[in-house]
């Protein structure tokens, strides 16, 4: 096995000099660094990264914790793509840790990244509570940013979108289009994003003096299959509705498929509105009217904050992201349109 000593002999320097080069020590001359890296390439030496991280307390890596319940679908792809792209821009590696199925698993994933000496950590939580996230941030010196949750005690360490507000605004648009009997497909039970979007639905009904009817609410699971099943359930219930709001585009596409199979036209007979604005939304027929959630902007802001924290710079004030309604073809005037 090739060792650091072999590299040192090949480069004609001391073992300590090789160690300083690998640690990024700026006091080593460029000529010496070049000789060391040439020797590394020629010998095929691979440094023990964990040992180096322990010694330097730096790994040039950013950790990301995401539970595997979110891996399915284009939203996660967008989240991961944007995080990887921005991490690369800042010259660091991205390390993904699986938050699995509960709060304890999420906590262990965070501890795993801390043990790897990641320079900073991004958490996209599913199970940990706000109080638990605040506690974790308070216990560690390394920068930790939470995406998609509003923290109480560490608001400079979070980036989030106002799901309830933009949901209320989107459903109010439906109501303004003449829809009063509006069904709603939720996301997975216990999802904070799903709960907030459902709260926005209820708020819009209340603001417009429309009674809330629980029979018009169906639980989904973020997938097209669950949206299809929810669409079928709505049609089987003895209720009337002129519009359906799905908590994400995937479920909207599934619901539209169920309506089409039942011989019901979208939007002529049932209007459809959703959230996220995934790439497929504009290519689906009819093109989905949906709320654009600025994932790219949120991740960019998150990484900028982390890098500023690492550099000891002042962190910018908290930015709250708004969703923008993108009006396309899946909503038509309703029965109460003027």
PDB file of N, CA, C and O in Angstrom, residues 155-218:
ATOM      1  N   UNK A 155     -33.626  31.889  13.376  1.00  0.00           N
ATOM      2  CA  UNK A 155     -34.241  32.225  12.090  1.00  0.00           C
ATOM      3  C   UNK A 155     -33.211  32.541  11.012  1.00  0.00           C
ATOM      4  O   UNK A 155     -33.506  32.433   9.823  1.00  0.00           O
ATOM      5  N   UNK A 156     -31.989  32.909  11.419  1.00  0.00           N
ATOM      6  CA  UNK A 156     -30.936  33.135  10.422  1.00  0.00           C
ATOM      7  C   UNK A 156     -30.457  31.813   9.832  1.00  0.00           C
ATOM      8  O   UNK A 156     -29.731  31.797   8.831  1.00  0.00           O
ATOM      9  N   UNK A 157     -30.863  30.697  10.431  1.00  0.00           N
ATOM     10  CA  UNK A 157     -30.441  29.371   9.975  1.00  0.00           C
ATOM     11  C   UNK A 157     -31.539  28.636   9.202  1.00  0.00           C
ATOM     12  O   UNK A 157     -31.498  27.410   9.070  1.00  0.00           O
ATOM     13  N   UNK A 158     -32.507  29.366   8.686  1.00  0.00           N
ATOM     14  CA  UNK A 158     -33.565  28.686   7.937  1.00  0.00           C
ATOM     15  C   UNK A 158     -33.960  29.486   6.703  1.00  0.00           C
ATOM     16  O   UNK A 158     -33.811  30.708   6.645  1.00  0.00           O
ATOM     17  N   UNK A 159     -34.428  28.758   5.716  1.00  0.00           N
ATOM     18  CA  UNK A 159     -34.970  29.335   4.481  1.00  0.00           C
ATOM     19  C   UNK A 159     -36.279  28.605   4.205  1.00  0.00           C
ATOM     20  O   UNK A 159     -36.304  27.370   4.229  1.00  0.00           O
ATOM     21  N   UNK A 160     -37.336  29.347   3.974  1.00  0.00           N
ATOM     22  CA  UNK A 160     -38.616  28.673   3.789  1.00  0.00           C
ATOM     23  C   UNK A 160     -39.545  29.485   2.888  1.00  0.00           C
ATOM     24  O   UNK A 160     -39.333  30.684   2.663  1.00  0.00           O
ATOM     25  N   UNK A 161     -40.546  28.792   2.374  1.00  0.00           N
ATOM     26  CA  UNK A 161     -41.578  29.436   1.552  1.00  0.00           C
ATOM     27  C   UNK A 161     -42.875  29.500   2.356  1.00  0.00           C
ATOM     28  O   UNK A 161     -43.143  28.629   3.188  1.00  0.00           O
ATOM     29  N   UNK A 162     -43.650  30.514   2.090  1.00  0.00           N
ATOM     30  CA  UNK A 162     -44.907  30.697   2.818  1.00  0.00           C
ATOM     31  C   UNK A 162     -46.011  29.863   2.159  1.00  0.00           C
ATOM     32  O   UNK A 162     -46.847  30.370   1.412  1.00  0.00           O
ATOM     33  N   UNK A 163     -46.018  28.581   2.458  1.00  0.00           N
ATOM     34  CA  UNK A 163     -46.937  27.660   1.800  1.00  0.00           C
ATOM     35  C   UNK A 163     -48.400  28.027   2.031  1.00  0.00           C
ATOM     36  O   UNK A 163     -49.211  27.981   1.101  1.00  0.00           O
ATOM     37  N   UNK A 164     -48.752  28.373   3.259  1.00  0.00           N
ATOM     38  CA  UNK A 164     -50.155  28.678   3.539  1.00  0.00           C
ATOM     39  C   UNK A 164     -50.605  29.924   2.785  1.00  0.00           C
ATOM     40  O   UNK A 164     -51.697  29.956   2.221  1.00  0.00           O
ATOM     41  N   UNK A 165     -49.736  30.937   2.746  1.00  0.00           N
ATOM     42  CA  UNK A 165     -50.121  32.187   2.097  1.00  0.00           C
ATOM     43  C   UNK A 165     -50.338  31.990   0.598  1.00  0.00           C
ATOM     44  O   UNK A 165     -51.349  32.434   0.044  1.00  0.00           O
ATOM     45  N   UNK A 166     -49.385  31.326  -0.087  1.00  0.00           N
ATOM     46  CA  UNK A 166     -49.562  31.183  -1.533  1.00  0.00           C
ATOM     47  C   UNK A 166     -50.665  30.178  -1.868  1.00  0.00           C
ATOM     48  O   UNK A 166     -51.299  30.267  -2.914  1.00  0.00           O
ATOM     49  N   UNK A 167     -50.910  29.212  -0.971  1.00  0.00           N
ATOM     50  CA  UNK A 167     -52.039  28.304  -1.174  1.00  0.00           C
ATOM     51  C   UNK A 167     -53.355  29.068  -1.079  1.00  0.00           C
ATOM     52  O   UNK A 167     -54.244  28.909  -1.929  1.00  0.00           O
ATOM     53  N   UNK A 168     -53.477  29.907  -0.077  1.00  0.00           N
ATOM     54  CA  UNK A 168     -54.680  30.731   0.079  1.00  0.00           C
ATOM     55  C   UNK A 168     -54.889  31.614  -1.143  1.00  0.00           C
ATOM     56  O   UNK A 168     -56.006  31.738  -1.662  1.00  0.00           O
ATOM     57  N   UNK A 169     -53.810  32.203  -1.637  1.00  0.00           N
ATOM     58  CA  UNK A 169     -53.906  33.081  -2.803  1.00  0.00           C
ATOM     59  C   UNK A 169     -54.337  32.301  -4.043  1.00  0.00           C
ATOM     60  O   UNK A 169     -55.162  32.775  -4.836  1.00  0.00           O
ATOM     61  N   UNK A 170     -53.784  31.092  -4.234  1.00  0.00           N
ATOM     62  CA  UNK A 170     -54.124  30.286  -5.406  1.00  0.00           C
ATOM     63  C   UNK A 170     -55.589  29.848  -5.367  1.00  0.00           C
ATOM     64  O   UNK A 170     -56.288  29.918  -6.393  1.00  0.00           O
ATOM     65  N   UNK A 171     -56.085  29.418  -4.203  1.00  0.00           N
ATOM     66  CA  UNK A 171     -57.481  28.991  -4.105  1.00  0.00           C
ATOM     67  C   UNK A 171     -58.403  30.203  -4.252  1.00  0.00           C
ATOM     68  O   UNK A 171     -59.486  30.099  -4.840  1.00  0.00           O
ATOM     69  N   UNK A 172     -57.963  31.358  -3.779  1.00  0.00           N
ATOM     70  CA  UNK A 172     -58.753  32.582  -3.980  1.00  0.00           C
ATOM     71  C   UNK A 172     -58.880  32.909  -5.459  1.00  0.00           C
ATOM     72  O   UNK A 172     -59.914  33.429  -5.908  1.00  0.00           O
ATOM     73  N   UNK A 173     -57.831  32.607  -6.238  1.00  0.00           N
ATOM     74  CA  UNK A 173     -57.901  32.788  -7.694  1.00  0.00           C
ATOM     75  C   UNK A 173     -58.986  31.873  -8.274  1.00  0.00           C
ATOM     76  O   UNK A 173     -59.780  32.305  -9.124  1.00  0.00           O
ATOM     77  N   UNK A 174     -59.023  30.622  -7.825  1.00  0.00           N
ATOM     78  CA  UNK A 174     -60.065  29.709  -8.295  1.00  0.00           C
ATOM     79  C   UNK A 174     -61.454  30.253  -7.984  1.00  0.00           C
ATOM     80  O   UNK A 174     -62.371  30.202  -8.819  1.00  0.00           O
ATOM     81  N   UNK A 175     -61.608  30.754  -6.786  1.00  0.00           N
ATOM     82  CA  UNK A 175     -62.905  31.298  -6.367  1.00  0.00           C
ATOM     83  C   UNK A 175     -63.268  32.498  -7.230  1.00  0.00           C
ATOM     84  O   UNK A 175     -64.427  32.647  -7.657  1.00  0.00           O
ATOM     85  N   UNK A 176     -62.299  33.344  -7.524  1.00  0.00           N
ATOM     86  CA  UNK A 176     -62.547  34.508  -8.388  1.00  0.00           C
ATOM     87  C   UNK A 176     -62.939  34.084  -9.796  1.00  0.00           C
ATOM     88  O   UNK A 176     -63.629  34.834 -10.513  1.00  0.00           O
ATOM     89  N   UNK A 177     -62.517  32.877 -10.196  1.00  0.00           N
ATOM     90  CA  UNK A 177     -62.877  32.352 -11.513  1.00  0.00           C
ATOM     91  C   UNK A 177     -64.271  31.722 -11.523  1.00  0.00           C
ATOM     92  O   UNK A 177     -64.713  31.215 -12.559  1.00  0.00           O
ATOM     93  N   UNK A 178     -64.953  31.767 -10.398  1.00  0.00           N
ATOM     94  CA  UNK A 178     -66.328  31.277 -10.339  1.00  0.00           C
ATOM     95  C   UNK A 178     -66.477  29.873  -9.764  1.00  0.00           C
ATOM     96  O   UNK A 178     -67.499  29.220  -9.969  1.00  0.00           O
ATOM     97  N   UNK A 179     -65.488  29.407  -9.011  1.00  0.00           N
ATOM     98  CA  UNK A 179     -65.560  28.081  -8.384  1.00  0.00           C
ATOM     99  C   UNK A 179     -65.799  28.241  -6.886  1.00  0.00           C
ATOM    100  O   UNK A 179     -65.066  28.962  -6.208  1.00  0.00           O
ATOM    101  N   UNK A 180     -66.813  27.579  -6.383  1.00  0.00           N
ATOM    102  CA  UNK A 180     -67.095  27.592  -4.949  1.00  0.00           C
ATOM    103  C   UNK A 180     -67.069  26.174  -4.360  1.00  0.00           C
ATOM    104  O   UNK A 180     -66.788  26.008  -3.179  1.00  0.00           O
ATOM    105  N   UNK A 181     -67.366  25.182  -5.178  1.00  0.00           N
ATOM    106  CA  UNK A 181     -67.311  23.789  -4.729  1.00  0.00           C
ATOM    107  C   UNK A 181     -65.964  23.218  -5.176  1.00  0.00           C
ATOM    108  O   UNK A 181     -65.806  22.737  -6.294  1.00  0.00           O
ATOM    109  N   UNK A 182     -64.981  23.305  -4.273  1.00  0.00           N
ATOM    110  CA  UNK A 182     -63.585  22.983  -4.599  1.00  0.00           C
ATOM    111  C   UNK A 182     -63.116  21.820  -3.733  1.00  0.00           C
ATOM    112  O   UNK A 182     -63.169  21.889  -2.508  1.00  0.00           O
ATOM    113  N   UNK A 183     -62.666  20.756  -4.381  1.00  0.00           N
ATOM    114  CA  UNK A 183     -62.112  19.608  -3.666  1.00  0.00           C
ATOM    115  C   UNK A 183     -60.606  19.796  -3.498  1.00  0.00           C
ATOM    116  O   UNK A 183     -59.968  20.560  -4.224  1.00  0.00           O
ATOM    117  N   UNK A 184     -60.030  19.066  -2.534  1.00  0.00           N
ATOM    118  CA  UNK A 184     -58.612  19.245  -2.221  1.00  0.00           C
ATOM    119  C   UNK A 184     -57.973  17.884  -1.965  1.00  0.00           C
ATOM    120  O   UNK A 184     -58.480  17.081  -1.179  1.00  0.00           O
ATOM    121  N   UNK A 185     -56.842  17.624  -2.629  1.00  0.00           N
ATOM    122  CA  UNK A 185     -56.064  16.406  -2.406  1.00  0.00           C
ATOM    123  C   UNK A 185     -54.821  16.789  -1.621  1.00  0.00           C
ATOM    124  O   UNK A 185     -53.990  17.569  -2.086  1.00  0.00           O
ATOM    125  N   UNK A 186     -54.681  16.251  -0.416  1.00  0.00           N
ATOM    126  CA  UNK A 186     -53.544  16.596   0.440  1.00  0.00           C
ATOM    127  C   UNK A 186     -52.315  15.769   0.062  1.00  0.00           C
ATOM    128  O   UNK A 186     -52.404  14.809  -0.709  1.00  0.00           O
ATOM    129  N   UNK A 187     -51.171  16.145   0.643  1.00  0.00           N
ATOM    130  CA  UNK A 187     -49.985  15.312   0.552  1.00  0.00           C
ATOM    131  C   UNK A 187     -50.019  14.265   1.653  1.00  0.00           C
ATOM    132  O   UNK A 187     -51.070  14.024   2.266  1.00  0.00           O
ATOM    133  N   UNK A 188     -48.891  13.635   1.915  1.00  0.00           N
ATOM    134  CA  UNK A 188     -48.826  12.574   2.926  1.00  0.00           C
ATOM    135  C   UNK A 188     -49.195  13.112   4.307  1.00  0.00           C
ATOM    136  O   UNK A 188     -48.887  14.264   4.650  1.00  0.00           O
ATOM    137  N   UNK A 189     -49.822  12.275   5.094  1.00  0.00           N
ATOM    138  CA  UNK A 189     -50.212  12.658   6.456  1.00  0.00           C
ATOM    139  C   UNK A 189     -48.988  13.056   7.266  1.00  0.00           C
ATOM    140  O   UNK A 189     -47.956  12.387   7.223  1.00  0.00           O
ATOM    141  N   UNK A 190     -49.101  14.157   7.992  1.00  0.00           N
ATOM    142  CA  UNK A 190     -48.009  14.606   8.842  1.00  0.00           C
ATOM    143  C   UNK A 190     -46.974  15.458   8.156  1.00  0.00           C
ATOM    144  O   UNK A 190     -46.040  15.946   8.804  1.00  0.00           O
ATOM    145  N   UNK A 191     -47.113  15.672   6.853  1.00  0.00           N
ATOM    146  CA  UNK A 191     -46.156  16.520   6.134  1.00  0.00           C
ATOM    147  C   UNK A 191     -46.440  17.986   6.446  1.00  0.00           C
ATOM    148  O   UNK A 191     -47.562  18.456   6.227  1.00  0.00           O
ATOM    149  N   UNK A 192     -45.447  18.743   6.956  1.00  0.00           N
ATOM    150  CA  UNK A 192     -45.672  20.161   7.251  1.00  0.00           C
ATOM    151  C   UNK A 192     -46.090  20.957   6.009  1.00  0.00           C
ATOM    152  O   UNK A 192     -46.934  21.852   6.105  1.00  0.00           O
ATOM    153  N   UNK A 193     -45.511  20.645   4.852  1.00  0.00           N
ATOM    154  CA  UNK A 193     -45.882  21.352   3.623  1.00  0.00           C
ATOM    155  C   UNK A 193     -47.332  21.067   3.272  1.00  0.00           C
ATOM    156  O   UNK A 193     -48.100  21.979   2.931  1.00  0.00           O
ATOM    157  N   UNK A 194     -47.730  19.797   3.359  1.00  0.00           N
ATOM    158  CA  UNK A 194     -49.115  19.431   3.080  1.00  0.00           C
ATOM    159  C   UNK A 194     -50.072  20.123   4.038  1.00  0.00           C
ATOM    160  O   UNK A 194     -51.112  20.659   3.629  1.00  0.00           O
ATOM    161  N   UNK A 195     -49.720  20.122   5.319  1.00  0.00           N
ATOM    162  CA  UNK A 195     -50.583  20.758   6.324  1.00  0.00           C
ATOM    163  C   UNK A 195     -50.747  22.251   6.041  1.00  0.00           C
ATOM    164  O   UNK A 195     -51.848  22.802   6.176  1.00  0.00           O
ATOM    165  N   UNK A 196     -49.662  22.909   5.634  1.00  0.00           N
ATOM    166  CA  UNK A 196     -49.723  24.345   5.367  1.00  0.00           C
ATOM    167  C   UNK A 196     -50.578  24.648   4.132  1.00  0.00           C
ATOM    168  O   UNK A 196     -51.349  25.615   4.114  1.00  0.00           O
ATOM    169  N   UNK A 197     -50.456  23.819   3.102  1.00  0.00           N
ATOM    170  CA  UNK A 197     -51.252  24.042   1.890  1.00  0.00           C
ATOM    171  C   UNK A 197     -52.737  23.780   2.153  1.00  0.00           C
ATOM    172  O   UNK A 197     -53.602  24.486   1.624  1.00  0.00           O
ATOM    173  N   UNK A 198     -53.024  22.784   2.982  1.00  0.00           N
ATOM    174  CA  UNK A 198     -54.411  22.535   3.368  1.00  0.00           C
ATOM    175  C   UNK A 198     -54.948  23.697   4.206  1.00  0.00           C
ATOM    176  O   UNK A 198     -56.106  24.120   4.033  1.00  0.00           O
ATOM    177  N   UNK A 199     -54.114  24.227   5.082  1.00  0.00           N
ATOM    178  CA  UNK A 199     -54.535  25.388   5.890  1.00  0.00           C
ATOM    179  C   UNK A 199     -54.841  26.584   4.997  1.00  0.00           C
ATOM    180  O   UNK A 199     -55.783  27.352   5.265  1.00  0.00           O
ATOM    181  N   UNK A 200     -54.063  26.768   3.927  1.00  0.00           N
ATOM    182  CA  UNK A 200     -54.331  27.850   2.984  1.00  0.00           C
ATOM    183  C   UNK A 200     -55.652  27.663   2.265  1.00  0.00           C
ATOM    184  O   UNK A 200     -56.383  28.634   2.008  1.00  0.00           O
ATOM    185  N   UNK A 201     -55.990  26.424   1.947  1.00  0.00           N
ATOM    186  CA  UNK A 201     -57.281  26.091   1.326  1.00  0.00           C
ATOM    187  C   UNK A 201     -58.428  26.472   2.256  1.00  0.00           C
ATOM    188  O   UNK A 201     -59.389  27.150   1.865  1.00  0.00           O
ATOM    189  N   UNK A 202     -58.320  26.056   3.511  1.00  0.00           N
ATOM    190  CA  UNK A 202     -59.366  26.370   4.486  1.00  0.00           C
ATOM    191  C   UNK A 202     -59.482  27.880   4.702  1.00  0.00           C
ATOM    192  O   UNK A 202     -60.593  28.422   4.832  1.00  0.00           O
ATOM    193  N   UNK A 203     -58.346  28.554   4.729  1.00  0.00           N
ATOM    194  CA  UNK A 203     -58.341  30.000   4.933  1.00  0.00           C
ATOM    195  C   UNK A 203     -59.037  30.718   3.780  1.00  0.00           C
ATOM    196  O   UNK A 203     -59.828  31.651   3.992  1.00  0.00           O
ATOM    197  N   UNK A 204     -58.768  30.285   2.549  1.00  0.00           N
ATOM    198  CA  UNK A 204     -59.395  30.919   1.386  1.00  0.00           C
ATOM    199  C   UNK A 204     -60.904  30.719   1.405  1.00  0.00           C
ATOM    200  O   UNK A 204     -61.668  31.651   1.087  1.00  0.00           O
ATOM    201  N   UNK A 205     -61.355  29.527   1.779  1.00  0.00           N
ATOM    202  CA  UNK A 205     -62.799  29.287   1.873  1.00  0.00           C
ATOM    203  C   UNK A 205     -63.425  30.205   2.921  1.00  0.00           C
ATOM    204  O   UNK A 205     -64.476  30.826   2.680  1.00  0.00           O
ATOM    205  N   UNK A 206     -62.765  30.315   4.070  1.00  0.00           N
ATOM    206  CA  UNK A 206     -63.300  31.157   5.149  1.00  0.00           C
ATOM    207  C   UNK A 206     -63.363  32.618   4.733  1.00  0.00           C
ATOM    208  O   UNK A 206     -64.355  33.313   5.002  1.00  0.00           O
ATOM    209  N   UNK A 207     -62.294  33.096   4.075  1.00  0.00           N
ATOM    210  CA  UNK A 207     -62.273  34.500   3.646  1.00  0.00           C
ATOM    211  C   UNK A 207     -63.372  34.817   2.637  1.00  0.00           C
ATOM    212  O   UNK A 207     -63.804  35.969   2.515  1.00  0.00           O
ATOM    213  N   UNK A 208     -63.818  33.797   1.921  1.00  0.00           N
ATOM    214  CA  UNK A 208     -64.849  33.997   0.897  1.00  0.00           C
ATOM    215  C   UNK A 208     -66.213  33.445   1.312  1.00  0.00           C
ATOM    216  O   UNK A 208     -67.096  33.258   0.480  1.00  0.00           O
ATOM    217  N   UNK A 209     -66.366  33.199   2.637  1.00  0.00           N
ATOM    218  CA  UNK A 209     -67.638  32.751   3.209  1.00  0.00           C
ATOM    219  C   UNK A 209     -68.168  31.483   2.552  1.00  0.00           C
ATOM    220  O   UNK A 209     -69.366  31.343   2.276  1.00  0.00           O
ATOM    221  N   UNK A 210     -67.247  30.549   2.279  1.00  0.00           N
ATOM    222  CA  UNK A 210     -67.616  29.252   1.711  1.00  0.00           C
ATOM    223  C   UNK A 210     -67.419  28.194   2.793  1.00  0.00           C
ATOM    224  O   UNK A 210     -66.315  28.064   3.342  1.00  0.00           O
ATOM    225  N   UNK A 211     -68.461  27.441   3.135  1.00  0.00           N
ATOM    226  CA  UNK A 211     -68.327  26.438   4.200  1.00  0.00           C
ATOM    227  C   UNK A 211     -67.307  25.352   3.828  1.00  0.00           C
ATOM    228  O   UNK A 211     -67.250  24.905   2.680  1.00  0.00           O
ATOM    229  N   UNK A 212     -66.500  24.964   4.809  1.00  0.00           N
ATOM    230  CA  UNK A 212     -65.561  23.861   4.614  1.00  0.00           C
ATOM    231  C   UNK A 212     -66.304  22.551   4.773  1.00  0.00           C
ATOM    232  O   UNK A 212     -67.050  22.347   5.725  1.00  0.00           O
ATOM    233  N   UNK A 213     -66.126  21.631   3.817  1.00  0.00           N
ATOM    234  CA  UNK A 213     -66.744  20.309   3.884  1.00  0.00           C
ATOM    235  C   UNK A 213     -65.648  19.245   3.797  1.00  0.00           C
ATOM    236  O   UNK A 213     -64.959  19.130   2.771  1.00  0.00           O
ATOM    237  N   UNK A 214     -65.494  18.489   4.868  1.00  0.00           N
ATOM    238  CA  UNK A 214     -64.410  17.506   4.923  1.00  0.00           C
ATOM    239  C   UNK A 214     -64.557  16.418   3.865  1.00  0.00           C
ATOM    240  O   UNK A 214     -63.579  15.768   3.486  1.00  0.00           O
ATOM    241  N   UNK A 215     -65.785  16.217   3.345  1.00  0.00           N
ATOM    242  CA  UNK A 215     -65.985  15.211   2.299  1.00  0.00           C
ATOM    243  C   UNK A 215     -65.253  15.570   1.011  1.00  0.00           C
ATOM    244  O   UNK A 215     -65.009  14.699   0.167  1.00  0.00           O
ATOM    245  N   UNK A 216     -64.906  16.836   0.862  1.00  0.00           N
ATOM    246  CA  UNK A 216     -64.206  17.267  -0.347  1.00  0.00           C
ATOM    247  C   UNK A 216     -62.677  17.180  -0.198  1.00  0.00           C
ATOM    248  O   UNK A 216     -61.962  17.586  -1.107  1.00  0.00           O
ATOM    249  N   UNK A 217     -62.215  16.675   0.923  1.00  0.00           N
ATOM    250  CA  UNK A 217     -60.770  16.546   1.147  1.00  0.00           C
ATOM    251  C   UNK A 217     -60.379  15.070   1.110  1.00  0.00           C
ATOM    252  O   UNK A 217     -60.967  14.245   1.821  1.00  0.00           O
ATOM    253  N   UNK A 218     -59.398  14.737   0.268  1.00  0.00           N
ATOM    254  CA  UNK A 218     -58.898  13.369   0.124  1.00  0.00           C
ATOM    255  C   UNK A 218     -57.402  13.365   0.421  1.00  0.00           C
ATOM    256  O   UNK A 218     -56.667  14.239  -0.042  1.00  0.00           O
TER     257      UNK A 218
END
